[in-house]
Structures are given as C-alpha cells and as structure tokens.
Amino acid sequence: MFTPISEIGEFGLIDRISVILGEVANEDVLEGIGDDASVIRIDDDRAEVVTTDGLIEGVHFDLSFMPPEHLGAKSLTVNISDVVAMNAQPRYATLLLGLPGHVSVEMVESLYRGAKKVCDAYGVTIVGGDTTGAHQLTIGVTLIGYAHPDRVVYRRGAQPGDLLCVTGDLGSAFAGLRVLLRQRMELAEEGEGFSPNLESYRYVINRNLTPTARLGFVRQLETAGVLPHAMIDISDGLASEINHLARRSGCGASVHEAKLPIHPQTRTVARELEESPTHFALNGGEDYELLFAIAPEDAEKLDPGHVTMIGEFVEGEDVMLIREDGTSERLAATGWDHFG
Ligand code: ADP
Ligand code: MG
C-alpha cells in the first residue's frame, strides 16, 4: 500500500523523514530539523546556521510575471530571511540551477545579476553551486550564516506573558500576487487593448516580486539590547507561523485582529476582491516579516515605527484570534501546504 503525500501533508512528511533520520547524537548540533535553519556549534563563541529553500517554476513562480532578475533576488532573499530569523548574520551561499529548454543564457545571466545584487546588500558571497537539466526552472539555495551560540533565537523559548510582535505589515505580498493574477486574467480576456494599471498597486506588487529580509531589524534588536525569546520569519502566513512558535514553545497565544498591521493598499485590494483584509494578513504568506516573542519590559526599547505588538503568549496550548467585535475563535494553522 502506498500513501499519497497529500494524505499526511508537507509537515507530516517531514515528521516521517525525521523518524528515519532518528535522534541526533552529536551534541554540537544545537538544532536539527524543526526550525527556520539548523544550528551547529563550531566553538564556544561561534555557531553556524544552515538552511536550504527551493523555488520551482509553476509552484512558486510563473515566468510570465516574474522577471528572472527578481527571481534570482527572491531565491536568495527567502533563504537569507530564514537565517535572519535565527538572529544570525547570513554569509555564504551555494545555488543549484535546474534548467529546462525554454530558459536562455540571457535569462540565467539576469537571474544571477538579481542574486548578486541581493548578496551584496546583505553581505553574502555565492561560493558555488550546481547546474543541471530539468523539466521546470528550479532554483535551490543553501545559505550559511553565523551567530554567537548564546544569541541564536529559536522557534521554541516563548513563555506565557511574553508579548507577540511583528515587523512591518502583513498580507501585502499576497495582495500583490492577487493583483498580478487579476491583471493576467484581464489581459487574457481583453487581449491587445488591455493596459495594466500597476501604479496604484506599486507597493503590494513590489512586496510580492521583490521581498526583503529583515536583517536591519535584528541589528536594531541588538543595539536596543533586546534578545527575543523565540522568533520565526513569516513565509507561510501569520496563522501558520504563530502556531509553530506556540507549539515549539509549549504554550498558547492570543492574536488581536484590531492590532494587525495592514497596509492601506492591501485593504484596497481585499475590498476590490470582496475578501477580508484580516484573511490576507493571517493566511497570505510570503511577507518575510519577523514574528517574535519578547519579555513585556522590553517592549518600550523597540521602535514603534518598525514593530507592532499584536498579541501575547498564554498558558495552555490554544492559539486564539480575538476578533474586533470581541468574539474569539481558534486560529488554525492554515498555512500553505505543498501537498494539501
Ligand atoms: P521554512 O518555511 O522556514 O523554510 P520549512 O517548512 O521549509 O521551513 O522546513 C521546516 C523544517 O523541516 C526545517 O527545519 C527543515 O530543515 C526541515 N526539512 C524540510 N524538508 C526536509 C527534508 N526533505 N529533509 C530533511 N529536513 C527537512
Ligand atoms: Mg522560515
């Protein structure tokens, strides 16, 4: 009997893989499977942080509205974001390219120009990779970073009473994706006569096409003398990530709908599509903001222009959404599952 992967989902599958790999017996492995990146102690002053993430054509992007330069940039950014989410400095990368026949030399060059630009901005050096044929354009990146072992921040570690904070705003990358999808549909319907209106949606489209990792913010945390108790980056959506933090920390959490930071353009797009901005913020994903837990006394040390307190950690295991009307409901981890 064979089990379709959709039956157990992406996370169920990773659990099955973990069982085969077994307990890690090496005490220098500070974190194996289960966080944004793995953490390996080099010595008492240095830990290495390693992560791998891939982008596959037709799954993560569509070449018809993702220019290769943006794609190269994004493939680095999503990995840098995972290293940053461990409170570490990203440093070295290797890049796997799987190339189908429809990809030209010039496209690969653009892709690398985009990758190089991001690397320069974050202090990352590409030190190698692999190139192979493939049925769809496939980009796999491995990112290595460093931190002091005592300053690495994991998904575990939040305590009841901690504040739940998030950088930037939520749901805008998803709003941008919806705008691009809508314009592609309109183009198909109206043909040549269609002229896309991208200017009114510039912010949300950029959030989707050219995401950024919050390296600057973790530097601010250090300057402010704040070490979060737990942290994760938002790749799959707030609802999913808050559940990861709560489960790994062994506590529950409450999120206040009224406090969710949502950009006016995101609200406009949601309204036009007759959908809820809260839904965009909770389940949109790909924002690459940081979601973290801090002790309440640290709150005043953070710049309110860069971070919003959206809730708190509580005893128990339930993750609850407190609606603007005062009602509350369980916030399910409805993040993106590749096999769901
Ligand atoms: P993120 O969304 O932060 O990139 P993922 O959901 O991709 O994290 O991965 C969750 C955890 O599972 C990570 O610790 C990752 O290293 C691990 N993982 C994912 N896929 C595999 C795999 N095929 N083999 C081993 N570990 C994996
Ligand atoms: Mg992550």
PDB file of N, CA and C and ligand atoms in Angstrom, residues 36 82 85 155 232-233 235, ligand 2:
ATOM      1  N   ASP A  36      13.714  27.394  11.509  1.00  0.00           N
ATOM      2  CA  ASP A  36      13.933  28.057  10.220  1.00  0.00           C
ATOM      3  C   ASP A  36      15.261  27.642   9.605  1.00  0.00           C
ATOM      4  N   ASP A  82      15.422  33.195   6.440  1.00  0.00           N
ATOM      5  CA  ASP A  82      15.451  32.085   7.407  1.00  0.00           C
ATOM      6  C   ASP A  82      16.661  32.181   8.336  1.00  0.00           C
ATOM      7  N   ALA A  85      15.991  34.972  10.761  1.00  0.00           N
ATOM      8  CA  ALA A  85      15.003  34.555  11.755  1.00  0.00           C
ATOM      9  C   ALA A  85      15.636  33.794  12.922  1.00  0.00           C
ATOM     10  N   ARG A 155      12.565  28.859  17.434  1.00  0.00           N
ATOM     11  CA  ARG A 155      11.096  28.947  17.471  1.00  0.00           C
ATOM     12  C   ARG A 155      10.607  28.632  18.879  1.00  0.00           C
ATOM     13  N   ILE A 232      10.519  33.604  14.349  1.00  0.00           N
ATOM     14  CA  ILE A 232      10.301  32.855  13.102  1.00  0.00           C
ATOM     15  C   ILE A 232      10.077  33.905  12.009  1.00  0.00           C
ATOM     16  N   ASP A 233      10.373  33.574  10.767  1.00  0.00           N
ATOM     17  CA  ASP A 233      10.016  34.519   9.704  1.00  0.00           C
ATOM     18  C   ASP A 233       8.696  34.077   9.083  1.00  0.00           C
ATOM     19  N   SER A 235       6.843  33.088   6.226  1.00  0.00           N
ATOM     20  CA  SER A 235       6.835  32.666   4.832  1.00  0.00           C
ATOM     21  C   SER A 235       5.470  32.090   4.470  1.00  0.00           C
TER      22      SER A 235
HETATM   23 MG    MG B   2      11.242  30.245   7.939  1.00  0.00          MG
END
